[in-house]
Rosetta silent file (secondary structure, phi, psi, omega in degrees, C-alpha in Angstrom):
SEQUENCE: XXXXXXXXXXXXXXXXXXXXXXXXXXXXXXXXXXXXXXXXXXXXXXXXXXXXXXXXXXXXXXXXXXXXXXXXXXXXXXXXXXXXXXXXXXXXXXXXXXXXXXXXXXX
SCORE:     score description
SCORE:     0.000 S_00000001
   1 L     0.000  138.637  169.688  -11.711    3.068    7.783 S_00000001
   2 L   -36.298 -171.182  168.702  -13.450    4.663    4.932 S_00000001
   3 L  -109.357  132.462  169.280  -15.933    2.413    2.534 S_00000001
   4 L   -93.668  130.656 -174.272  -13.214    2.026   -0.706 S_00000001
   5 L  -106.852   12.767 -157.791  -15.403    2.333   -4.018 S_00000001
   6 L   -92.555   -8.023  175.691  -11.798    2.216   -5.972 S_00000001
   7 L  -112.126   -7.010  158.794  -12.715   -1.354   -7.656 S_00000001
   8 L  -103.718  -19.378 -177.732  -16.041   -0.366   -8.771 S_00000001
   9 L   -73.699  -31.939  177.733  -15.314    3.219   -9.973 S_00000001
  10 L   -88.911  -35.010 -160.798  -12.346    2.245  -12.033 S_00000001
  11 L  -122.814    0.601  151.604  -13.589   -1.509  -13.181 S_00000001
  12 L   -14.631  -30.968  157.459  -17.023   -1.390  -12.428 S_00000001
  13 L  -100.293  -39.215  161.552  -18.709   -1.951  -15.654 S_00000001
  14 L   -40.394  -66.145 -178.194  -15.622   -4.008  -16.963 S_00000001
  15 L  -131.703   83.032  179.466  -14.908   -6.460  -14.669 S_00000001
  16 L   -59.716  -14.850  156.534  -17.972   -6.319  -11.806 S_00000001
  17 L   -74.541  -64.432  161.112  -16.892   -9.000   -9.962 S_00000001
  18 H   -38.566  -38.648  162.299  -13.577   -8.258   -9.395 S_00000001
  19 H   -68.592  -15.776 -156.689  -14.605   -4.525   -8.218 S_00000001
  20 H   -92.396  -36.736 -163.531  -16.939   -6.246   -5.426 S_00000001
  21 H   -68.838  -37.478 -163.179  -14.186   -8.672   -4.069 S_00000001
  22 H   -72.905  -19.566 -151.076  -11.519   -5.669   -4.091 S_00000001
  23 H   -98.444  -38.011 -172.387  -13.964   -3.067   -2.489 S_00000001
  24 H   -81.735  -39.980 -173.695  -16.374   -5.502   -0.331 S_00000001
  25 H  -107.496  -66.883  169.766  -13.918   -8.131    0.442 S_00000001
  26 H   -41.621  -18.312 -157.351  -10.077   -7.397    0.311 S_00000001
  27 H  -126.604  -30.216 -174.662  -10.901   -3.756    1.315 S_00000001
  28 H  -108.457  -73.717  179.906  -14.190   -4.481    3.529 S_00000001
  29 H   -66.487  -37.946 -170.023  -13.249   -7.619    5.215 S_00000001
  30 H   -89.699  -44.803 -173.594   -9.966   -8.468    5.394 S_00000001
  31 H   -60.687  -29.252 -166.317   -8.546   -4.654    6.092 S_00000001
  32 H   -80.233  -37.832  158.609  -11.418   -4.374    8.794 S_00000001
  33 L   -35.438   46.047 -170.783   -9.573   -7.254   10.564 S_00000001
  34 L   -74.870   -8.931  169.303   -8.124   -5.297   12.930 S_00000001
  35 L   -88.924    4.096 -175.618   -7.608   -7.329   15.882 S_00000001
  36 L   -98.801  -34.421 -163.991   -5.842   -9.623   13.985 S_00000001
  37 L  -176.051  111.442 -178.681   -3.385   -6.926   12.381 S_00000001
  38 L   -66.215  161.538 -144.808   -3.567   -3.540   12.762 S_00000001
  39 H   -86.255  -13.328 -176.223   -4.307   -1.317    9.527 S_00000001
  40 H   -72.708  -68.505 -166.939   -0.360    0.334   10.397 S_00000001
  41 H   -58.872  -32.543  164.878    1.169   -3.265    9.865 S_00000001
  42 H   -62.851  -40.375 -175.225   -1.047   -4.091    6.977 S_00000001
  43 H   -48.258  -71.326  158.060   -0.048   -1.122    5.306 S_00000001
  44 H   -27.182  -54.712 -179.753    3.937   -2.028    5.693 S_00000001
  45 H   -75.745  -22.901 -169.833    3.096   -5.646    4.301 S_00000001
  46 H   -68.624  -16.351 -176.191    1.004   -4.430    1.388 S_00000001
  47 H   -91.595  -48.350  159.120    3.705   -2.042    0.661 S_00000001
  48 H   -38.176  -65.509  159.133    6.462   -4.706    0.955 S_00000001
  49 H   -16.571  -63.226 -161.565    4.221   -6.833   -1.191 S_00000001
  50 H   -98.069   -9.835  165.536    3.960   -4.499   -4.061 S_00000001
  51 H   -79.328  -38.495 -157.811    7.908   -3.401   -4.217 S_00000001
  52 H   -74.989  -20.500 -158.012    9.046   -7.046   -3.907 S_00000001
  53 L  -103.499   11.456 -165.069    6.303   -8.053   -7.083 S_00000001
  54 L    55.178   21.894 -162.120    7.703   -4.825   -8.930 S_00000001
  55 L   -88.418  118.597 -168.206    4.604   -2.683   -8.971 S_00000001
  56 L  -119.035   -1.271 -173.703    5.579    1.173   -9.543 S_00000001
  57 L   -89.118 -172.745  159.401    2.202    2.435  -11.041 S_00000001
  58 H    10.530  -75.499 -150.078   -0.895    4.308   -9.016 S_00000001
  59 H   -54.894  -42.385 -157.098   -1.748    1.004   -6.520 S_00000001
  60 H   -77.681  -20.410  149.394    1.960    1.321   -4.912 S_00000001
  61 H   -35.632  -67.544  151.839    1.118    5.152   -4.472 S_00000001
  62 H   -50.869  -38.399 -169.958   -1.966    4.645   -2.731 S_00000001
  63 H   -84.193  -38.550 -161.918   -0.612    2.032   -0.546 S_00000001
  64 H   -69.401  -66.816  175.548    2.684    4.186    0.810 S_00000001
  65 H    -0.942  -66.345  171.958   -0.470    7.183    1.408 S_00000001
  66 H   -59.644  -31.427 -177.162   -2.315    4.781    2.975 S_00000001
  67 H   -86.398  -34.842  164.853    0.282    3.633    5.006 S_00000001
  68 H   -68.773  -53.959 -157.717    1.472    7.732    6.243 S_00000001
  69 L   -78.374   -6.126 -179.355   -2.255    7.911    7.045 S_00000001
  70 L   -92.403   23.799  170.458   -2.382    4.469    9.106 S_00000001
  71 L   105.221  -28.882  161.164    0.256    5.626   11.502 S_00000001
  72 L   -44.501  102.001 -177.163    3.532    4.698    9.219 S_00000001
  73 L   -83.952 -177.229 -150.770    6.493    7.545    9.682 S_00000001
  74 H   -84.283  -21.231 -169.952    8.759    8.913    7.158 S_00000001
  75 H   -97.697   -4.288  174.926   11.611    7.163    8.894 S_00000001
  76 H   -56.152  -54.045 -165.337    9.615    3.691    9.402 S_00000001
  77 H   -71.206  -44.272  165.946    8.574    3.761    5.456 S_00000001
  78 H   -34.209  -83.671  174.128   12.609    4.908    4.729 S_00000001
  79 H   -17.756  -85.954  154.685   13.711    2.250    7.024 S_00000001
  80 H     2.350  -56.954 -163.861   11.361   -0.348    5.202 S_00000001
  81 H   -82.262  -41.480 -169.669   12.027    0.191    1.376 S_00000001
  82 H   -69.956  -43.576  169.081   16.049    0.122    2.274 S_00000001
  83 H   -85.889    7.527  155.224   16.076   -3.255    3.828 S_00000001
  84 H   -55.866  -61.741 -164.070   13.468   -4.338    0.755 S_00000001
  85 H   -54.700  -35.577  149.022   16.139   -3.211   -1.490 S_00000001
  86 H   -43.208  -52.551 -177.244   18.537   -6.019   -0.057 S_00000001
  87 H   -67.820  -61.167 -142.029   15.237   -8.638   -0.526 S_00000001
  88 H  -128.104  -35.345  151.992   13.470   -7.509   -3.520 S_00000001
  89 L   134.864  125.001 -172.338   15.782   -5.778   -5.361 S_00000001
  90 H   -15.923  -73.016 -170.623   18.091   -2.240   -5.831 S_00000001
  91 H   -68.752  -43.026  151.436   16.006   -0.586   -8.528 S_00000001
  92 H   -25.150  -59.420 -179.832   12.663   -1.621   -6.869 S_00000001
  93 H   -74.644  -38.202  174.391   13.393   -0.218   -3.709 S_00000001
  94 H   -67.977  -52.769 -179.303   14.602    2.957   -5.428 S_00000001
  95 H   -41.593  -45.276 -177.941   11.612    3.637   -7.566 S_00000001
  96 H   -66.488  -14.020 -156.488    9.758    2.837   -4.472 S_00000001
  97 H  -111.807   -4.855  144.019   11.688    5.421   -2.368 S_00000001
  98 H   -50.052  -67.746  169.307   10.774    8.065   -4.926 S_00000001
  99 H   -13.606  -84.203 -172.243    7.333    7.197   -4.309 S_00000001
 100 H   -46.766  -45.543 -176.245    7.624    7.547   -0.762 S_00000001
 101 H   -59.468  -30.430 -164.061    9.923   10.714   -0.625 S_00000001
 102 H   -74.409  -68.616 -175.409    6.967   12.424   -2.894 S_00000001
 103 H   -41.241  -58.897  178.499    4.517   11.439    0.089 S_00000001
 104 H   -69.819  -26.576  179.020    6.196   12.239    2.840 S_00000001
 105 L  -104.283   37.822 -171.615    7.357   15.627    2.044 S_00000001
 106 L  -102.381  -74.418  160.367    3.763   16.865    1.594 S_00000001
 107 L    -5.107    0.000    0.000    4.799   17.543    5.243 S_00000001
């Protein structure tokens, strides 16, 4: 996996801590953990994560991406958001399945 610089280039002079833990540690360490949980299956909870907590901006963007480029298919991430949408909630899952359809059909 790449090195992610996305917590110090957007908050980097703002909040300098916060960029080190997302970029060195949530991003460097824990994501690197791959023998524990492969970077496909993180992707799928992190995506899960961020529909069920209602997050529609940028971050939930990045994550479905991230998740196409770790090995996640169009009908796995379908598959996914629709039983969320039972869990997490109707309008959630749709917004998220916007997302996804935008992503996927780059294809």
């Amino acid at each position: 996996m790449d090195k992610v610089t996305a917590g110090r280039d957007a908050m980097g002079n703002f909040a300098p801590k916060f960029a080190e833990l997302n970029d060195d540690v949530l991003f460097g360490q824990v994501w690197s953990r791959e023998e524990q949980l492969s970077p496909r299956d993180r992707s799928l909870i992190t995506v899960s994560a961020l529909v069920a907590s209602g997050i529609q901006d940028s971050s939930l963007l990045h994550h479905i991406e991230r998740a196409k480029a770790n090995g996640v298919t169009r009908t796995e991430m379908s598959e996914a958001l629709t039983q969320l949408a039972f869990y997490a909630g109707w309008p959630k899952a749709w917004a998220a399945l916007r997302k996804a359809k935008e992503v996927y059909e780059e294809d």
